[in-house]
mmCIF file of C-alpha atoms and ligand atoms in Angstrom:
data_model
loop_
_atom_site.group_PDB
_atom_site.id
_atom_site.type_symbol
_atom_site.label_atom_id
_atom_site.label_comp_id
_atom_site.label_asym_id
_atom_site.label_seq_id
_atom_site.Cartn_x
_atom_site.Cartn_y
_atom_site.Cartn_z
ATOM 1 C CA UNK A 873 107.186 117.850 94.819
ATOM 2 C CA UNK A 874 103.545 116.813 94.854
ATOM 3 C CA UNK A 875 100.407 118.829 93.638
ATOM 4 C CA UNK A 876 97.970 120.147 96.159
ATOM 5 C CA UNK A 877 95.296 118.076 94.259
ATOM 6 C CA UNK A 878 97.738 115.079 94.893
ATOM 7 C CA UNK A 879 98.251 115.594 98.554
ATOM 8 C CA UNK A 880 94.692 115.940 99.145
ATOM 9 C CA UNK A 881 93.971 112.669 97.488
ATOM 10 C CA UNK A 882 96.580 111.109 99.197
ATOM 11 C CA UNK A 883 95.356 112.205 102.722
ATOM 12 C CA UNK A 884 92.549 111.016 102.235
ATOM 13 C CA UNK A 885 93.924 107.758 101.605
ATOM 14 C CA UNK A 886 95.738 108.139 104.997
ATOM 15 C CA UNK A 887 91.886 108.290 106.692
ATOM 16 C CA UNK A 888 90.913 105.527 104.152
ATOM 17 C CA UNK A 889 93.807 102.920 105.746
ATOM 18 C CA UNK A 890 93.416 104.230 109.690
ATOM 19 C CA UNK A 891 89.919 103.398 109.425
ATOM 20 C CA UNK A 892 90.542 100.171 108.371
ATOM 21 C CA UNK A 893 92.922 99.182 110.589
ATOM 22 C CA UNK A 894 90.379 100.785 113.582
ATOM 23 C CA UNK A 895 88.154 98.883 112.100
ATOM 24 C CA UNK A 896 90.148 95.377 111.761
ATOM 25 C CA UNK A 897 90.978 96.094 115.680
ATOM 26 C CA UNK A 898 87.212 96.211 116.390
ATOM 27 C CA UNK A 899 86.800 93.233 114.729
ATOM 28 C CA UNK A 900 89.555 91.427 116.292
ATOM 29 C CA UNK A 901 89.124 92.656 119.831
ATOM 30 C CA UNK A 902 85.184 91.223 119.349
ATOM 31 C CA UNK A 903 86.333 87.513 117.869
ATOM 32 C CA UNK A 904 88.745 87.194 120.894
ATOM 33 C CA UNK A 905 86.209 87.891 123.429
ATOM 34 C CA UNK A 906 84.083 85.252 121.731
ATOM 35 C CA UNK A 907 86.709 83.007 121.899
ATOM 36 C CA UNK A 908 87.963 82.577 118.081
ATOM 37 C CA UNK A 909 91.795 82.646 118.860
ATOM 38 C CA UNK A 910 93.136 82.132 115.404
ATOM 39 C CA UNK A 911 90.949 84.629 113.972
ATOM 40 C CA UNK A 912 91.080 87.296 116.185
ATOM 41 C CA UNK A 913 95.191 87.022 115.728
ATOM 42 C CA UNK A 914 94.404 86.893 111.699
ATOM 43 C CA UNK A 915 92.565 90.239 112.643
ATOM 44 C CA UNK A 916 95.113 92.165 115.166
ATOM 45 C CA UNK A 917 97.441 91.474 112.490
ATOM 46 C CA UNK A 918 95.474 92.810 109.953
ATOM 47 C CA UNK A 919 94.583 95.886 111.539
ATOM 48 C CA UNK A 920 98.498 96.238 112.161
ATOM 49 C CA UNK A 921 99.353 95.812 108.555
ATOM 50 C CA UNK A 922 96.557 98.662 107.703
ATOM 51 C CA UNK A 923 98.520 100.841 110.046
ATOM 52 C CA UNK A 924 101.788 100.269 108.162
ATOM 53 C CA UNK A 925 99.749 101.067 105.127
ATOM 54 C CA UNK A 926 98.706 104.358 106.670
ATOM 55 C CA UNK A 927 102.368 105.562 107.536
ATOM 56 C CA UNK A 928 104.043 104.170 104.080
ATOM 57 C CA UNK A 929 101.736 106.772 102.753
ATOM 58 C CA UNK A 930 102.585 109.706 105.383
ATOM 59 C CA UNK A 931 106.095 109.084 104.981
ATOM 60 C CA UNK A 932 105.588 109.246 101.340
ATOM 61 C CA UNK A 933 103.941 112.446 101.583
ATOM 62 C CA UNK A 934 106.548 113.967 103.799
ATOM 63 C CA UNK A 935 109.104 113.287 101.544
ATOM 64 C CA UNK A 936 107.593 114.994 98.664
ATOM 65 C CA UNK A 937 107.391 117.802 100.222
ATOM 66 C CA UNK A 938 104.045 117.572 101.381
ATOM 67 C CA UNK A 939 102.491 116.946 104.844
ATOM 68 C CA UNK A 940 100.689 113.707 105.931
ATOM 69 C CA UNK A 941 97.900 114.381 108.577
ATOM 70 C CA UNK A 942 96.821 112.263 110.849
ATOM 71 C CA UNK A 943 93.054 111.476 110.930
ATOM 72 C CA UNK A 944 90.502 111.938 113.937
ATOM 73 C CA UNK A 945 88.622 108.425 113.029
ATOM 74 C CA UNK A 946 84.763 107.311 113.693
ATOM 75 C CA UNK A 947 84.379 104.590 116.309
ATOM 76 C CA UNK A 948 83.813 101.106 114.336
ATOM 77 C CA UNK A 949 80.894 98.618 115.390
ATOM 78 C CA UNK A 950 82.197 97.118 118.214
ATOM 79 C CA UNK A 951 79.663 94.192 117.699
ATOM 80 C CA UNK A 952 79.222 91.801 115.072
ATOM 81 C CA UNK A 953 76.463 89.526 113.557
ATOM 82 C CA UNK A 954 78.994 86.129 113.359
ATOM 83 C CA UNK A 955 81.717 85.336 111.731
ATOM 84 C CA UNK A 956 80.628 85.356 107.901
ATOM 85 C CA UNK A 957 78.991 89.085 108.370
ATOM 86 C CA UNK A 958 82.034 89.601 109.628
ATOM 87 C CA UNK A 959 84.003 88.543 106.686
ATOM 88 C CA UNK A 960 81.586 90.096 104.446
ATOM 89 C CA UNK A 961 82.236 93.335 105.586
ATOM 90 C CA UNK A 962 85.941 92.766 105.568
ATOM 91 C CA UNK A 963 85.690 91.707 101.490
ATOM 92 C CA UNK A 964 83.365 94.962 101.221
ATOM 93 C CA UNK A 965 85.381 97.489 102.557
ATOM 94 C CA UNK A 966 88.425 96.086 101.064
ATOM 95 C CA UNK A 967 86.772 96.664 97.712
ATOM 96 C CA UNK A 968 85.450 99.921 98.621
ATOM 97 C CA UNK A 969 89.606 100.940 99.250
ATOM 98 C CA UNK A 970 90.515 99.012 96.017
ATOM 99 C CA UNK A 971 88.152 102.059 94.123
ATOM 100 C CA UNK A 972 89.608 104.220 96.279
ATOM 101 C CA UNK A 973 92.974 103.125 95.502
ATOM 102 C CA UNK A 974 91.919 103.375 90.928
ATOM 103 C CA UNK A 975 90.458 106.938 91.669
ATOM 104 C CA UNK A 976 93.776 107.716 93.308
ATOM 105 C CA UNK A 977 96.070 106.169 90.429
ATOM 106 C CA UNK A 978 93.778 107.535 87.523
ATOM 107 C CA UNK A 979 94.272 111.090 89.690
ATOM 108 C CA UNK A 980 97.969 110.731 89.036
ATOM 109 C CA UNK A 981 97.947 110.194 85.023
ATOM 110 C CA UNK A 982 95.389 113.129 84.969
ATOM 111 C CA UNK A 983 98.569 115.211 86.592
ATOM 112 C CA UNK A 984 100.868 113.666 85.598
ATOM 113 C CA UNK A 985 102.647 112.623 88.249
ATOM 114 C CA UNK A 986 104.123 109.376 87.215
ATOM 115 C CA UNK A 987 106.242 109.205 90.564
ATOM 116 C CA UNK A 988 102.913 109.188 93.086
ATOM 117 C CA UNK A 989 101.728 106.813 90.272
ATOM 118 C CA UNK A 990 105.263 104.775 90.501
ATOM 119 C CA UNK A 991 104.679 104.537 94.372
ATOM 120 C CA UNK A 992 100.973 103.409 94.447
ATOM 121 C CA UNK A 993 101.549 100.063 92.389
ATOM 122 C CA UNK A 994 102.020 98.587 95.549
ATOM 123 C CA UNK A 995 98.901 99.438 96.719
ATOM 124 C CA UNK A 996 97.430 98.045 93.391
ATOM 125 C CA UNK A 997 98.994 94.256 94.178
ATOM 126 C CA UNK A 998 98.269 94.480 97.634
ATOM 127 C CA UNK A 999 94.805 95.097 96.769
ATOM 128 C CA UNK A 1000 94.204 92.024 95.138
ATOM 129 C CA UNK A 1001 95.793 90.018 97.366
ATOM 130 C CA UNK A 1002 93.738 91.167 100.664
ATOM 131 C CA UNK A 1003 90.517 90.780 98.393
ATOM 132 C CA UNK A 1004 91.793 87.589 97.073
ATOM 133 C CA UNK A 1005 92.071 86.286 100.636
ATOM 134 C CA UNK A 1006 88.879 87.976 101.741
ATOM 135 C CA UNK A 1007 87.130 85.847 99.278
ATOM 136 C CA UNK A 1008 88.805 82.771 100.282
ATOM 137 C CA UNK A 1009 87.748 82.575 103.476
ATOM 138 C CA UNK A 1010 83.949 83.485 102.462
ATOM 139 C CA UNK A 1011 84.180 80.334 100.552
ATOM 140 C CA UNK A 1012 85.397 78.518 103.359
ATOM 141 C CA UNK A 1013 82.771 79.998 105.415
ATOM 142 C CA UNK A 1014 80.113 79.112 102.830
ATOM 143 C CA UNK A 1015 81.260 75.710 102.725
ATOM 144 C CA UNK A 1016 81.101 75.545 106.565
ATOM 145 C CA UNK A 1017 77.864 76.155 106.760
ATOM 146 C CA UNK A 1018 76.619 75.561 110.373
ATOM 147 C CA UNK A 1019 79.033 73.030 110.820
ATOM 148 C CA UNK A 1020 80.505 74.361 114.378
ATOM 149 C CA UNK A 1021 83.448 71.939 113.937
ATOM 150 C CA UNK A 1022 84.142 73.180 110.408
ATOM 151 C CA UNK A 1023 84.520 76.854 111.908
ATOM 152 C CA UNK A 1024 86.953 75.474 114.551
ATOM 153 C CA UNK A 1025 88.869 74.261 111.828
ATOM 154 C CA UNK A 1026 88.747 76.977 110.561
ATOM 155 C CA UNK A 1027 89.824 79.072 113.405
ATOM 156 C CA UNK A 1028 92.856 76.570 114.195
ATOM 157 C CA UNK A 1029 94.337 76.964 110.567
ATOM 158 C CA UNK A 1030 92.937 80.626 109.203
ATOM 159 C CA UNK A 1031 96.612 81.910 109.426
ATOM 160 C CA UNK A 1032 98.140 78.795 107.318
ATOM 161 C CA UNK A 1033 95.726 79.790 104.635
ATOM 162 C CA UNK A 1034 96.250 83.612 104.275
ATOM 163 C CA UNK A 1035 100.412 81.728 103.728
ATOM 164 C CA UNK A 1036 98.893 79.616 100.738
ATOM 165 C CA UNK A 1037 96.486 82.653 99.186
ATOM 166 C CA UNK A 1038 100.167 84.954 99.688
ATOM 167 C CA UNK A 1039 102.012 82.402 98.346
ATOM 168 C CA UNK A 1040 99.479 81.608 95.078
ATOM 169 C CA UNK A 1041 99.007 77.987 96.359
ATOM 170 C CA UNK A 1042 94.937 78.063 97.456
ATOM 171 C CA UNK A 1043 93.744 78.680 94.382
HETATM 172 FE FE1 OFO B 1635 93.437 96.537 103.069
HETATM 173 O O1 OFO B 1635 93.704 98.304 102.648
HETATM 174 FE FE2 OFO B 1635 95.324 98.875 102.980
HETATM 175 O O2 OFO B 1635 95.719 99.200 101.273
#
């Protein structure tokens, strides 16, 4: 059984992860109307791994007896500066839930409860994989520059990289 103090933190996580995958869909459903195929995929599949996100922790609320509720969400910019804004944003937020994510697990020691603590490690090494790959890609970016064939490149094989940053191998 979890703590009132516990659920609330934990629904607001819920809000925290269906915002980002609202606002991963936004940015995917943007680069695909500007034609960046690769990325726009990179991003719808983003915003679908968010979502799982969102209901590993509703399910995980349910089944400690408490009760995961599902978030009315703010409309994301639907309009972007370019693609390395773009990317900026996604390394910020994903930051922003990485706190988010600490606040939560040093809200578990404070109560004690080891198993909410036990279930967010996940969370924890997820985190610094999606930053780790967030990062990556700035670099790439940075190295681009306003190289238009660089960013095609980059476009074709974005999906083969987030592979080698998962699998430790684009170091
Ligand atoms: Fe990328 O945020 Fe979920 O955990």
């Amino acid at each position: 059984m979890i703590s009132a103090k516990i659920e609330k933190a934990l629904n607001q996580q819920v809000q925290l992860e269906a915002e980002s995958s609202q606002i991963y869909l936004a940015m995917a459903s943007w680069t695909e109307v500007e034609g960046y195929n690769g990325i726009s995929n990179f991003l719808y599949k983003h915003s679908d791994e968010e979502r799982i996100h969102m209901l590993k922790l509703i399910k995980f609320l349910n089944e400690r007896g408490g009760h995961g509720i599902i978030p009315a969400l703010p409309q994301p910019a639907f309009k972007y500066k370019g693609i390395r804004p773009l990317f900026e944003q996604v390394l910020n937020h994903e930051i922003h839930v990485s706190t988010e994510i600490n606040k939560l697990v040093d809200i578990c020691l404070k109560e004690k409860d080891y198993t909410t603590h036990n279930f967010l490690q996940w969370y924890v090494s997820e985190q610094i994989e999606e930053e780790a790959l967030a990062r990556r890609v700035i670099d790439k970016l940075k190295l681009i520059g306003d190289d238009k064939g660089g960013l095609y490149l980059l476009d074709r094989d974005i999906l083969t990289l987030e592979t080698a940053v998962s699998a430790g191998r684009d170091k």
